[in-house]
PDB file of C-alpha atoms in Angstrom:
ATOM      1  CA  ASP A   4      96.613  39.228  25.480  1.00 94.00           C
ATOM      2  CA  SER A   5      94.626  40.277  22.399  1.00 96.00           C
ATOM      3  CA  ALA A   6      91.361  40.385  24.842  1.00 96.00           C
ATOM      4  CA  LEU A   7      93.128  42.615  27.484  1.00 96.00           C
ATOM      5  CA  ALA A   8      94.767  44.585  24.965  1.00 97.00           C
ATOM      6  CA  GLN A   9      91.330  46.062  23.509  1.00 98.00           C
ATOM      7  CA  THR A  10      90.651  49.928  23.366  1.00 98.00           C
ATOM      8  CA  TYR A  11      87.066  49.435  24.984  1.00 97.00           C
ATOM      9  CA  PRO A  12      87.451  50.054  28.773  1.00 94.00           C
ATOM     10  CA  HIS A  13      84.580  47.944  29.822  1.00 95.00           C
ATOM     11  CA  VAL A  14      86.026  44.348  28.769  1.00 96.00           C
ATOM     12  CA  GLU A  15      85.705  41.334  31.263  1.00 96.00           C
ATOM     13  CA  VAL A  16      88.317  38.708  30.151  1.00 96.00           C
ATOM     14  CA  GLY A  17      87.359  35.034  31.213  1.00 93.00           C
ATOM     15  CA  GLY A  18      88.941  31.744  30.304  1.00 91.00           C
ATOM     16  CA  VAL A  19      87.718  28.006  30.632  1.00 93.00           C
ATOM     17  CA  ASP A  20      90.209  25.398  31.012  1.00 93.00           C
ATOM     18  CA  ASP A  21      88.194  22.448  29.515  1.00 93.00           C
ATOM     19  CA  GLY A  22      90.305  19.611  31.065  1.00 92.00           C
ATOM     20  CA  ALA A  23      93.325  20.471  29.537  1.00 91.00           C
ATOM     21  CA  THR A  24      96.552  18.289  29.967  1.00 91.00           C
ATOM     22  CA  ASP A  25      99.382  21.077  28.891  1.00 91.00           C
ATOM     23  CA  ALA A  26     100.422  24.054  30.949  1.00 91.00           C
ATOM     24  CA  THR A  27      97.042  26.326  30.327  1.00 88.00           C
ATOM     25  CA  ALA A  28      96.091  26.374  33.885  1.00 89.00           C
ATOM     26  CA  ALA A  29      99.885  27.570  34.668  1.00 91.00           C
ATOM     27  CA  ILE A  30      99.726  30.344  32.018  1.00 91.00           C
ATOM     28  CA  VAL A  31      96.434  31.817  32.683  1.00 90.00           C
ATOM     29  CA  GLU A  32      96.872  31.794  36.127  1.00 89.00           C
ATOM     30  CA  THR A  33      99.833  34.067  35.674  1.00 93.00           C
ATOM     31  CA  TYR A  34      97.310  36.436  34.785  1.00 94.00           C
ATOM     32  CA  GLY A  35      95.828  37.012  38.170  1.00 93.00           C
ATOM     33  CA  GLU A  36      92.542  39.010  38.619  1.00 93.00           C
ATOM     34  CA  ARG A  37      92.661  40.375  35.289  1.00 94.00           C
ATOM     35  CA  VAL A  38      91.268  36.947  33.918  1.00 94.00           C
ATOM     36  CA  VAL A  39      88.156  35.158  35.302  1.00 94.00           C
ATOM     37  CA  PHE A  40      89.318  31.531  35.162  1.00 93.00           C
ATOM     38  CA  VAL A  41      87.273  28.489  35.549  1.00 94.00           C
ATOM     39  CA  ARG A  42      88.689  24.796  35.084  1.00 93.00           C
ATOM     40  CA  GLN A  43      86.448  21.633  34.301  1.00 94.00           C
ATOM     41  CA  GLU A  44      86.534  18.319  33.059  1.00 94.00           C
ATOM     42  CA  ASN A  45      86.292  18.025  29.518  1.00 93.00           C
ATOM     43  CA  ARG A  46      82.973  18.757  28.028  1.00 94.00           C
ATOM     44  CA  GLY A  47      84.139  19.980  24.672  1.00 92.00           C
ATOM     45  CA  LEU A  48      83.630  23.495  22.944  1.00 92.00           C
ATOM     46  CA  ALA A  49      79.974  23.945  23.497  1.00 96.00           C
ATOM     47  CA  GLY A  50      80.417  22.824  27.364  1.00 96.00           C
ATOM     48  CA  ALA A  51      83.421  25.520  27.413  1.00 95.00           C
ATOM     49  CA  ARG A  52      81.311  28.124  26.177  1.00 96.00           C
ATOM     50  CA  ASN A  53      78.703  27.263  28.098  1.00 97.00           C
ATOM     51  CA  THR A  54      80.853  28.093  31.209  1.00 96.00           C
ATOM     52  CA  ALA A  55      82.076  30.847  29.813  1.00 95.00           C
ATOM     53  CA  VAL A  56      78.488  32.354  29.327  1.00 96.00           C
ATOM     54  CA  ARG A  57      77.300  31.516  32.850  1.00 95.00           C
ATOM     55  CA  HIS A  58      80.420  33.148  34.515  1.00 95.00           C
ATOM     56  CA  ALA A  59      80.391  36.237  32.298  1.00 95.00           C
ATOM     57  CA  THR A  60      78.316  39.440  33.913  1.00 94.00           C
ATOM     58  CA  GLY A  61      78.115  41.750  30.605  1.00 94.00           C
ATOM     59  CA  ASP A  62      75.365  42.484  28.338  1.00 97.00           C
ATOM     60  CA  LEU A  63      77.288  41.556  25.339  1.00 98.00           C
ATOM     61  CA  VAL A  64      79.329  37.911  25.285  1.00 98.00           C
ATOM     62  CA  GLY A  65      82.027  37.461  22.888  1.00 97.00           C
ATOM     63  CA  LEU A  66      83.760  34.282  21.697  1.00 96.00           C
ATOM     64  CA  LEU A  67      87.678  34.145  21.382  1.00 95.00           C
ATOM     65  CA  ASP A  68      88.935  30.197  20.943  1.00 92.00           C
ATOM     66  CA  ALA A  69      92.446  30.184  22.029  1.00 87.00           C
ATOM     67  CA  ASP A  70      94.303  29.921  19.071  1.00 88.00           C
ATOM     68  CA  ASP A  71      92.593  33.168  17.508  1.00 94.00           C
ATOM     69  CA  LEU A  72      93.100  36.866  17.893  1.00 96.00           C
ATOM     70  CA  TRP A  73      91.367  40.203  18.587  1.00 97.00           C
ATOM     71  CA  MET A  74      92.491  43.471  17.277  1.00 97.00           C
ATOM     72  CA  PRO A  75      92.605  46.007  19.478  1.00 98.00           C
ATOM     73  CA  GLU A  76      89.902  48.187  18.428  1.00 98.00           C
ATOM     74  CA  ARG A  77      87.836  45.199  17.897  1.00 98.00           C
ATOM     75  CA  ALA A  78      85.342  45.287  21.185  1.00 98.00           C
ATOM     76  CA  GLU A  79      85.141  49.030  20.796  1.00 98.00           C
ATOM     77  CA  ARG A  80      83.985  48.933  16.842  1.00 98.00           C
ATOM     78  CA  VAL A  81      81.459  45.968  17.743  1.00 98.00           C
ATOM     79  CA  VAL A  82      79.960  47.761  20.757  1.00 98.00           C
ATOM     80  CA  ALA A  83      79.546  50.741  18.599  1.00 98.00           C
ATOM     81  CA  HIS A  84      77.878  48.705  15.815  1.00 98.00           C
ATOM     82  CA  PHE A  85      75.248  47.524  18.639  1.00 98.00           C
ATOM     83  CA  ALA A  86      74.563  50.841  19.612  1.00 98.00           C
ATOM     84  CA  ALA A  87      73.793  51.856  16.119  1.00 98.00           C
ATOM     85  CA  HIS A  88      71.444  49.007  15.539  1.00 98.00           C
ATOM     86  CA  PRO A  89      69.589  48.298  18.540  1.00 97.00           C
ATOM     87  CA  ASP A  90      67.904  45.364  16.613  1.00 96.00           C
ATOM     88  CA  THR A  91      71.154  43.249  15.670  1.00 98.00           C
ATOM     89  CA  GLY A  92      71.339  40.268  18.014  1.00 98.00           C
ATOM     90  CA  ILE A  93      74.871  39.164  16.934  1.00 98.00           C
ATOM     91  CA  VAL A  94      77.884  40.916  15.109  1.00 98.00           C
ATOM     92  CA  THR A  95      80.847  39.351  13.723  1.00 98.00           C
ATOM     93  CA  THR A  96      83.506  41.114  11.776  1.00 98.00           C
ATOM     94  CA  ASP A  97      85.890  40.090   8.991  1.00 97.00           C
ATOM     95  CA  ALA A  98      89.386  38.710   9.893  1.00 96.00           C
ATOM     96  CA  LEU A  99      92.891  37.794   8.814  1.00 95.00           C
ATOM     97  CA  ILE A 100      94.228  34.392   8.180  1.00 94.00           C
ATOM     98  CA  ILE A 101      97.165  33.138  10.336  1.00 90.00           C
ATOM     99  CA  ASP A 102      98.790  30.191   8.330  1.00 85.00           C
ATOM    100  CA  GLY A 103     101.964  29.238   9.304  1.00 74.00           C
ATOM    101  CA  ASP A 104     104.622  31.844   9.773  1.00 66.00           C
ATOM    102  CA  ALA A 105     103.196  33.586   6.623  1.00 68.00           C
ATOM    103  CA  LEU A 106     102.309  37.177   7.269  1.00 71.00           C
ATOM    104  CA  PRO A 107      98.463  37.309   7.318  1.00 80.00           C
ATOM    105  CA  SER A 108      97.090  39.052   4.324  1.00 82.00           C
ATOM    106  CA  ARG A 109      94.419  36.633   3.319  1.00 91.00           C
ATOM    107  CA  ARG A 110      91.001  37.536   4.434  1.00 93.00           C
ATOM    108  CA  TYR A 111      88.588  35.212   6.114  1.00 93.00           C
ATOM    109  CA  TYR A 112      85.274  35.942   3.677  1.00 94.00           C
ATOM    110  CA  ARG A 113      86.791  36.561   0.443  1.00 89.00           C
ATOM    111  CA  ASP A 114      89.734  34.072   0.447  1.00 89.00           C
ATOM    112  CA  HIS A 115      88.607  31.196   3.171  1.00 86.00           C
ATOM    113  CA  LEU A 116      85.170  31.158   2.460  1.00 89.00           C
ATOM    114  CA  GLY A 117      85.310  32.605  -0.846  1.00 88.00           C
ATOM    115  CA  ALA A 118      82.309  34.533  -0.485  1.00 89.00           C
ATOM    116  CA  ALA A 119      81.141  37.919   0.998  1.00 91.00           C
ATOM    117  CA  PHE A 120      79.092  37.786   3.938  1.00 95.00           C
ATOM    118  CA  PRO A 121      75.236  37.474   2.897  1.00 94.00           C
ATOM    119  CA  THR A 122      72.560  40.335   3.153  1.00 93.00           C
ATOM    120  CA  ALA A 123      70.495  40.191   5.890  1.00 91.00           C
ATOM    121  CA  ALA A 124      67.508  38.810   3.212  1.00 90.00           C
ATOM    122  CA  ALA A 125      69.570  36.079   1.994  1.00 92.00           C
ATOM    123  CA  GLN A 126      71.030  34.931   5.351  1.00 94.00           C
ATOM    124  CA  LEU A 127      68.393  31.985   6.226  1.00 91.00           C
ATOM    125  CA  ALA A 128      68.921  30.637   2.873  1.00 89.00           C
ATOM    126  CA  ALA A 129      72.719  30.799   3.155  1.00 91.00           C
ATOM    127  CA  ILE A 130      73.011  29.057   6.579  1.00 93.00           C
ATOM    128  CA  ALA A 131      71.037  25.917   5.361  1.00 90.00           C
ATOM    129  CA  GLY A 132      74.138  25.589   3.102  1.00 87.00           C
ATOM    130  CA  HIS A 133      77.093  26.540   5.293  1.00 89.00           C
ATOM    131  CA  ASN A 134      78.431  28.255   8.505  1.00 93.00           C
ATOM    132  CA  PHE A 135      79.175  31.833   7.284  1.00 95.00           C
ATOM    133  CA  VAL A 136      79.430  33.179  10.629  1.00 97.00           C
ATOM    134  CA  PHE A 137      82.876  33.945  11.697  1.00 95.00           C
ATOM    135  CA  VAL A 138      83.349  31.877  14.862  1.00 94.00           C
ATOM    136  CA  ALA A 139      84.436  35.067  16.765  1.00 96.00           C
ATOM    137  CA  ALA A 140      81.074  36.629  17.239  1.00 98.00           C
ATOM    138  CA  VAL A 141      79.739  38.782  19.628  1.00 98.00           C
ATOM    139  CA  VAL A 142      76.146  38.170  21.104  1.00 98.00           C
ATOM    140  CA  ARG A 143      73.552  39.898  23.227  1.00 98.00           C
ATOM    141  CA  ARG A 144      72.954  38.197  26.428  1.00 96.00           C
ATOM    142  CA  THR A 145      69.268  38.617  25.933  1.00 97.00           C
ATOM    143  CA  VAL A 146      69.655  36.601  22.425  1.00 98.00           C
ATOM    144  CA  LEU A 147      71.549  33.857  24.353  1.00 97.00           C
ATOM    145  CA  ALA A 148      68.866  33.625  27.161  1.00 96.00           C
ATOM    146  CA  ARG A 149      66.169  33.504  24.290  1.00 97.00           C
ATOM    147  CA  LEU A 150      68.017  30.656  22.600  1.00 97.00           C
ATOM    148  CA  GLY A 151      69.510  28.581  25.224  1.00 97.00           C
ATOM    149  CA  PRO A 152      72.848  27.168  25.739  1.00 97.00           C
ATOM    150  CA  PHE A 153      75.123  25.859  23.273  1.00 97.00           C
ATOM    151  CA  ASP A 154      74.356  22.287  22.377  1.00 97.00           C
ATOM    152  CA  GLU A 155      76.437  19.765  24.428  1.00 96.00           C
ATOM    153  CA  ALA A 156      75.519  16.710  22.433  1.00 95.00           C
ATOM    154  CA  LEU A 157      77.517  18.077  19.478  1.00 94.00           C
ATOM    155  CA  ARG A 158      81.449  17.773  19.859  1.00 89.00           C
ATOM    156  CA  ARG A 159      81.780  20.116  16.517  1.00 89.00           C
ATOM    157  CA  ALA A 160      79.957  22.707  15.086  1.00 93.00           C
ATOM    158  CA  GLU A 161      78.095  23.989  18.136  1.00 96.00           C
ATOM    159  CA  ASP A 162      78.321  27.394  16.789  1.00 96.00           C
ATOM    160  CA  TYR A 163      76.870  26.844  13.449  1.00 96.00           C
ATOM    161  CA  ASP A 164      74.108  25.170  15.208  1.00 97.00           C
ATOM    162  CA  MET A 165      73.663  28.408  17.412  1.00 98.00           C
ATOM    163  CA  TRP A 166      73.579  30.497  14.360  1.00 98.00           C
ATOM    164  CA  CYS A 167      71.105  28.439  12.806  1.00 96.00           C
ATOM    165  CA  ARG A 168      68.467  28.607  15.542  1.00 97.00           C
ATOM    166  CA  ALA A 169      69.347  32.182  15.875  1.00 97.00           C
ATOM    167  CA  LEU A 170      68.426  32.922  12.390  1.00 96.00           C
ATOM    168  CA  LEU A 171      65.430  30.688  12.518  1.00 96.00           C
ATOM    169  CA  ALA A 172      64.251  32.425  15.502  1.00 96.00           C
ATOM    170  CA  GLY A 173      64.494  35.726  13.647  1.00 96.00           C
ATOM    171  CA  VAL A 174      67.717  37.001  15.146  1.00 97.00           C
ATOM    172  CA  ARG A 175      69.474  39.572  12.993  1.00 97.00           C
ATOM    173  CA  ILE A 176      73.159  39.003  12.477  1.00 98.00           C
ATOM    174  CA  ASP A 177      75.573  41.686  11.212  1.00 98.00           C
ATOM    175  CA  CYS A 178      79.316  41.646   9.994  1.00 97.00           C
ATOM    176  CA  ILE A 179      81.716  44.585   9.965  1.00 97.00           C
ATOM    177  CA  ASP A 180      83.382  44.499   6.751  1.00 96.00           C
ATOM    178  CA  GLU A 181      87.215  44.845   8.203  1.00 96.00           C
ATOM    179  CA  PRO A 182      89.294  42.465   9.302  1.00 96.00           C
ATOM    180  CA  LEU A 183      89.369  42.932  13.155  1.00 97.00           C
ATOM    181  CA  ALA A 184      90.054  39.734  14.263  1.00 97.00           C
ATOM    182  CA  GLN A 185      93.099  37.100  13.089  1.00 95.00           C
ATOM    183  CA  TYR A 186      91.903  33.613  12.748  1.00 94.00           C
ATOM    184  CA  ARG A 187      94.464  30.719  12.800  1.00 90.00           C
ATOM    185  CA  VAL A 188      94.441  27.758  10.430  1.00 83.00           C
ATOM    186  CA  ARG A 189      96.004  24.630  11.891  1.00 66.00           C
ATOM    187  CA  SER A 190      96.515  21.220  10.325  1.00 59.00           C
ATOM    188  CA  ASP A 191      95.575  19.564  13.887  1.00 59.00           C
ATOM    189  CA  SER A 192      92.195  21.727  14.278  1.00 55.00           C
ATOM    190  CA  LEU A 193      88.942  20.289  15.015  1.00 53.00           C
ATOM    191  CA  SER A 194      87.785  22.110  11.558  1.00 55.00           C
ATOM    192  CA  ALA A 195      90.898  20.817   9.699  1.00 54.00           C
ATOM    193  CA  ASN A 196      89.156  17.349   9.616  1.00 65.00           C
ATOM    194  CA  ARG A 197      87.125  17.709   6.684  1.00 76.00           C
ATOM    195  CA  ALA A 198      85.267  14.211   6.825  1.00 86.00           C
ATOM    196  CA  ALA A 199      84.460  14.913  10.490  1.00 87.00           C
ATOM    197  CA  GLN A 200      83.398  18.573  10.076  1.00 86.00           C
ATOM    198  CA  TRP A 201      81.162  17.300   7.157  1.00 89.00           C
ATOM    199  CA  GLU A 202      79.155  14.832   9.563  1.00 92.00           C
ATOM    200  CA  ALA A 203      78.949  17.608  11.864  1.00 92.00           C
ATOM    201  CA  HIS A 204      77.496  19.642   9.721  1.00 92.00           C
ATOM    202  CA  LEU A 205      74.943  16.831   8.621  1.00 93.00           C
ATOM    203  CA  ASP A 206      74.408  16.557  12.546  1.00 94.00           C
ATOM    204  CA  VAL A 207      73.421  20.499  12.692  1.00 95.00           C
ATOM    205  CA  LEU A 208      71.301  20.361   9.421  1.00 93.00           C
ATOM    206  CA  ALA A 209      69.390  17.364  10.599  1.00 93.00           C
ATOM    207  CA  LYS A 210      68.137  19.079  13.820  1.00 94.00           C
ATOM    208  CA  HIS A 211      67.062  22.043  11.650  1.00 94.00           C
ATOM    209  CA  LEU A 212      65.837  20.810   8.221  1.00 91.00           C
ATOM    210  CA  ASP A 213      62.311  21.009   8.903  1.00 89.00           C
ATOM    211  CA  GLY A 214      62.481  24.657   9.768  1.00 92.00           C
ATOM    212  CA  PHE A 215      65.049  25.547   6.989  1.00 91.00           C
ATOM    213  CA  VAL A 216      62.410  23.795   4.257  1.00 88.00           C
ATOM    214  CA  ALA A 217      59.297  25.706   5.857  1.00 88.00           C
ATOM    215  CA  ALA A 218      61.265  28.717   5.867  1.00 87.00           C
ATOM    216  CA  GLY A 219      62.680  28.349   2.048  1.00 81.00           C
ATOM    217  CA  GLY A 220      66.452  27.883   2.995  1.00 78.00           C
ATOM    218  CA  ASP A 221      68.637  26.832   0.368  1.00 78.00           C
ATOM    219  CA  ILE A 222      69.271  22.905   1.095  1.00 83.00           C
ATOM    220  CA  ASP A 223      72.185  21.457  -0.448  1.00 83.00           C
ATOM    221  CA  PRO A 224      71.309  18.606  -2.131  1.00 82.00           C
ATOM    222  CA  THR A 225      74.460  16.718  -1.318  1.00 84.00           C
ATOM    223  CA  ALA A 226      73.583  17.153   2.360  1.00 87.00           C
ATOM    224  CA  ALA A 227      70.035  15.860   1.725  1.00 87.00           C
ATOM    225  CA  TYR A 228      71.067  13.083   0.026  1.00 85.00           C
ATOM    226  CA  ASP A 229      73.847  11.938   2.640  1.00 89.00           C
ATOM    227  CA  LEU A 230      71.137  12.828   5.576  1.00 91.00           C
ATOM    228  CA  ALA A 231      68.294  10.484   3.657  1.00 88.00           C
ATOM    229  CA  ARG A 232      71.197   7.796   3.552  1.00 88.00           C
ATOM    230  CA  ARG A 233      71.602   8.182   6.976  1.00 91.00           C
ATOM    231  CA  ALA A 234      67.928   7.622   7.744  1.00 91.00           C
ATOM    232  CA  GLU A 235      67.801   4.932   5.597  1.00 88.00           C
ATOM    233  CA  ARG A 236      70.705   2.767   7.220  1.00 89.00           C
ATOM    234  CA  ALA A 237      69.260   3.508  10.359  1.00 90.00           C
ATOM    235  CA  GLY A 238      65.611   2.054   9.296  1.00 89.00           C
ATOM    236  CA  GLU A 239      63.773   5.155   9.144  1.00 90.00           C
ATOM    237  CA  GLY A 240      61.858   4.515   6.039  1.00 85.00           C
ATOM    238  CA  ARG A 241      59.450   7.554   6.179  1.00 86.00           C
ATOM    239  CA  LEU A 242      62.331  10.037   7.264  1.00 88.00           C
ATOM    240  CA  ALA A 243      64.544   8.646   4.465  1.00 87.00           C
ATOM    241  CA  ALA A 244      61.968   9.225   1.968  1.00 85.00           C
ATOM    242  CA  ALA A 245      61.160  12.796   2.932  1.00 86.00           C
ATOM    243  CA  ARG A 246      65.000  13.344   2.705  1.00 86.00           C
ATOM    244  CA  TYR A 247      65.425  11.876  -1.004  1.00 81.00           C
ATOM    245  CA  ARG A 248      62.233  13.697  -1.973  1.00 82.00           C
ATOM    246  CA  ILE A 249      64.164  17.208  -0.752  1.00 83.00           C
ATOM    247  CA  ALA A 250      67.395  16.183  -2.437  1.00 81.00           C
ATOM    248  CA  ALA A 251      65.368  15.540  -5.629  1.00 77.00           C
ATOM    249  CA  ARG A 252      63.561  18.793  -5.398  1.00 76.00           C
ATOM    250  CA  THR A 253      67.078  20.845  -4.846  1.00 66.00           C
ATOM    251  CA  THR A 254      69.103  18.851  -7.514  1.00 58.00           C
ATOM    252  CA  PRO A 255      68.876  20.903 -10.671  1.00 57.00           C
ATOM    253  CA  GLY A 256      67.635  17.736 -13.313  1.00 51.00           C
ATOM    254  CA  ALA A 257      67.537  15.748 -10.333  1.00 47.00           C
ATOM    255  CA  PRO A 258      67.852  11.894 -11.720  1.00 48.00           C
ATOM    256  CA  ALA A 259      64.475  10.038 -11.819  1.00 49.00           C
ATOM    257  CA  ARG A 260      65.954   7.434  -9.501  1.00 50.00           C
ATOM    258  CA  LEU A 261      65.723   9.657  -6.437  1.00 51.00           C
ATOM    259  CA  ARG A 262      62.134  10.265  -7.109  1.00 49.00           C
ATOM    260  CA  LEU A 263      61.530   6.569  -7.411  1.00 49.00           C
ATOM    261  CA  HIS A 264      63.444   5.466  -4.528  1.00 53.00           C
ATOM    262  CA  ALA A 265      61.995   7.998  -2.291  1.00 49.00           C
ATOM    263  CA  ALA A 266      58.168   6.716  -3.617  1.00 49.00           C
ATOM    264  CA  ALA A 267      59.478   3.010  -3.181  1.00 50.00           C
ATOM    265  CA  LEU A 268      60.351   3.827   0.505  1.00 49.00           C
ATOM    266  CA  ARG A 269      56.922   5.571   1.101  1.00 49.00           C
ATOM    267  CA  ALA A 270      55.278   2.575  -0.546  1.00 47.00           C
ATOM    268  CA  ARG A 271      57.469   0.409   1.961  1.00 46.00           C
ATOM    269  CA  VAL A 272      56.378   2.013   5.156  1.00 43.00           C
ATOM    270  CA  ARG A 273      53.056   3.141   4.195  1.00 44.00           C
ATOM    271  CA  PRO A 274      50.697   1.320   6.713  1.00 41.00           C
ATOM    272  CA  ARG A 275      47.972  -1.194   5.188  1.00 40.00           C
ATOM    273  CA  THR A 276      44.467  -0.807   5.133  1.00 41.00           C
ATOM    274  CA  ALA A 277      42.031  -3.404   6.149  1.00 42.00           C
ATOM    275  CA  GLY A 278      40.906  -5.523   3.313  1.00 37.00           C
TER     276      GLY A 278
END
């Protein structure tokens, strides 16, 4: 309903039923031709997003999860921002938090993340530490074509992976500092499972760690340490040593044991020379 209520007149609304077992299909079908509706076997968030992108026809593609809302003027404001900033590839906005029955008043960036949207110069360093892009982002189709589809190997954090890829590729991300959406916090949502979310964060960071290090990204030492432990448990000694070194470099007053452990791993995997 919030997508159909946009003040911008050229909005195509699409929905993907990703193997739902409830009344999703029956509800969406009541909207008739106003909604482009696609059903598929469950492929996760990334698979649903990729299907939506393939069926969309516009030059801009906006993400809207089933439990969130767009304010009526959001599309109009975002389109105007793209028109005024032709070098921008992705635009998001601030949002109000829907938490139970309370009236939305808390802001996504100020209250939920506890930080403002980083400046363009700080974004690459910041994305290495956490996902700061509110998920209901709008992306130029040309950017999606350049970056490729959402990674369907990731069952979580597929949006974080996309924003990492975008910033590493030099794509500009802007945020309109107004609450033009509403973000629902639920105890049963994927993002509510903090342990699983951390593992998903590590999955994404592992994909892009070398790129972030080369670009001077602000690698979280706890994440680098956990990635090193992962690699060590998998028997990948050389990779583990490299990640322990990153953890040691990024930790103020890093304990000597981190550096010694990395050195020991390097010695263990160093190939022997003849004689």
